[in-house]
Amino acid sequence: MIRILHPWFLLYLISIPILWRMAQKVRVLGKGRKTLALLLRFAVLIALVLALAEVEFLEKGEGLAVFFAIDRSSSVPQDEQQFSLAYVQERLDAIPEGDQAGILFFGKDAAIQENPGENVKLQEYQTNINAEGSDLEAAVSLAMAAFPDGKQKRIVLLTDGNQTQGDIESAARRSKASGVDLRLLPLEYSYTQEVLVEDIVLPANIREKEPFTIKATALAQEAGTGSLRIMENGEVIAQREVDLSPGKNVYQISRSIEKAGVYNYEAVLEAINDRRSSNNRAQNFAIVKGMPRVLLLESESEDGRFLAASLLAEGIQTEMRTPDQLPSNLRELQAYDSVILSNVHSSELAHSQQKMLEAAVSDLGIGLVMIGGPESFDAGGYRGTPVERALPVTMDVKQKRVIPSGALVMIMHSCEIPQGNYWAQATAEEALNLLSRNDYVGFLYYGMGGEKWLFPLEKAGDKRSQRDAIRNLRNTSIGDMPSFDATLKMAYDDLIKVSANLKHIVIMSDGDPQRPDPVLLQNIKNAKISVSTVCIAPHNPSNSEMMSDLAQFTGGNFYLIRNNKDLPKIFIKEASVVRRNTLVEEPFTPAVSQPSEIIRGFDGGFPQLGGYDVVGPRPEAETVLVSHKNDPVLAQWRYGLGKSVAFTSDAKPRWGENWLNWEGYAKFWSQLVRWTLRSGEEENFQIQTTYDGDRVKVVVDALTPEGEFINNLSFSAASIDPSHQSKEFSMRQTEPGRYEGVFSADAQGSYILSMSYKGSNGEEGNVVSGMAIPYSPEHSTTRQNDAILKRISEIGGKPLLTAQDSVFTHDLEATGDIQPLWPFFLGAALILFFCDVAVRRVFFELPQLQRFMARVWDWLMFPFRRRTAPIGPATEEIGKLMQAKARASEVEPARAELKDDFLRRLEAVKEEELAKIDESAVKPNLSWQEAKKDEEPQKFADEEKDAYTSALFRAKQRAKDSLDERRK
């Protein structure tokens, strides 16, 4: 079957008769040549038109391909899902010969389990999909794309019709236009006596000790009773028996908060005969505002009390915690206006918590202060972390000063640890990330052939080669190390050769290798090389004791690991040991580099400090105080919506002993912390959020304190999901004082909304709110969506399927295997064009063309012509030729002998004639006289010079005459 995609291009063929008529007037070419040229010209035109029209050859098949798309979303009950499996398997067992079937599952996404084939089996669900949503459009689109060509195509969609995303009606129209038959088999169910909690509503702004109302809304299908619980931060604050009416039910309780912070509320409703408990709860949280609060994270509480007491004395509410008590989510961190990290090592904070701190500063406007010490900044392993990105300083020192390098050797004996190669890889890469390009790093292990270097002790540089070697470690077999001696000796020999300020060895093992030689350990200790040991899964207590003794003897640390997940933290901490060369521990007096609000009122200068962490300044930041070596001591900047400060010395007795006795100590730290506090939020802005499917609609009503609309605001909005990922979304004004925006929310949990704005008159501010998604909309359905199912059926023009209907009926038109022909027409047009040029420009006679075509035809047909094979060794004709050749070969020697005799005689005649010429040359010249009839004419006097040439001609003639006589 021929199909033309752009048939209107064929209208150009109307010009052929007109062009033929015009060409008849051309008189340049002969009649035959002109006719041939015109035919070629029109053939080129026709080929080009067919190429532009995109002519295709459609080869249709008789087979049928059926794709079964099975709904596995949470809204479909378990018994209906089992019915889907049984229905599809029954149809697969009876696939007609020549037909094919495929299987895909879908929920929030779609995935193919079996591509179309003739022998497809389905035993159980084997493809993982997200069941917390329904995207029917994605299922239909995936099936259409996976169909084989040349088949009749049908999609059997087994679904309840409830969709949370996508547009199934649009997909149904596309499938019909593409010739794909979309049939629906409804998965029917109905929940009776179903009760679900729709929402828990809280006021937008809550003040300390201010009463407010909590509203819980629930939907019930039938009248009944239930038990309602309202919880605040996990504790029950209200519980009552409630009466349920069909439809929406609203319950209220009064509450007041004594202390500012973030409070999580949850409403749970339990009813008799309720079949699904997943939709019986709703969550929300409230931000209760009060005096500014600061969270101080301090590992050493005894030394941290000085700073905490000073801030409290200055009227700043400060809560001191250990690093492991840092909130794990932004909702809880929202209760604080600034966070202080005082000499906190990065290994004490999870990577997710560090991302949360960065998001808190950039998106929520919460302040961040990092105070130095031996466990802070680069010495604390913050190089390349999310926290470093939020700081006004960088751990990469780019000044032209020499920073002493460190050297780290990792010895891995992880063969007996579950997933040992993986943990060796993970921990080594974490350690490598903390080193600077000038630090030395090496990796030792026991493999085939004994102890060896994965990569030798070398400068880290750009770390690419070392990182590649570590990532390929999983393909390397780490063997059971018999003794620590060989690897420790290899590490020691290389470490003493490098020039590094700090040299460190980290061993990970189960402790069963032989105890190292005491002499070797003494040499390591004398060389000021520390050894830390990480013992995991020891076979007996003696293994861990040996590794503890090894670390204690060399001045390292010992770790007994109970959980493999703690390994990366340990290696981060140990790798940062070699970064302590960035500490400068010598007295200095900080100098003012540029003015700032933080140091306002300290015109008399600052006391002496005992040390600091070496860091590099950021060009965008403000360096306020510098050391005697011009390194940053105090730096500040704005990061997103928030502010952060870096103080590279400490606030403790180690380096700041003189500051603790300074009368300006409390004032300095209170001014520094107040500068970072989150700015006050606009209280007259009302925020409403509506959750629909996987999208959240945000409405902001901007009002002045007098209740007037605020127009023409420019918003910068972002949503922060439960995993602390920030996504920007746009807000636009839709009504006077009203601004609306939409963002996607595809995960359950708490979402923080951060919106900053600027007005036409220069006013600016920020608004922070949030919402909680307790469960997916999949859990809010009570029956199949008959309306959607009916509309899809009407679009396709086919009735809904039943469990008894056959789906392998051949009543469709095959789409066929498409072969585009336009490349062939385009190639033909190109060849015919050159033929046309040759006919018009190359002059030849018609017989010449006929002979040429005959030769071409003979050449083309030569391989196909039948040729008779010879009967004997040669035919009679060939025999005659062979005889003639033999005779010729016999005559040839005689002719050669005759030729040689002729040449000898010719040479003799030539010599005789030359002698006569020489003889006549000596005779006197005779005067001219009339020649007689039989005599040679007399020569002129001047002809003497030509006598020689004449004599040669005469000799040649005589030789020729003599040869002719002999031949006679």
Short mmCIF file of N, CA and C in Angstrom, two decimals, residues 125 273 308 650:
data_model
loop_
_atom_site.label_atom_id
_atom_site.label_comp_id
_atom_site.label_asym_id
_atom_site.label_seq_id
_atom_site.Cartn_x
_atom_site.Cartn_y
_atom_site.Cartn_z
N TYR A 125 3.80 -9.90 40.01
CA TYR A 125 4.37 -8.59 39.73
C TYR A 125 5.88 -8.66 39.91
N ASN A 273 -15.76 -0.29 61.28
CA ASN A 273 -16.00 -0.77 59.91
C ASN A 273 -15.25 0.02 58.84
N ALA A 308 27.52 30.76 75.72
CA ALA A 308 26.08 30.69 75.98
C ALA A 308 25.66 31.69 77.05
N ASP A 650 38.76 30.90 68.29
CA ASP A 650 37.70 30.28 69.07
C ASP A 650 37.17 31.23 70.14
#
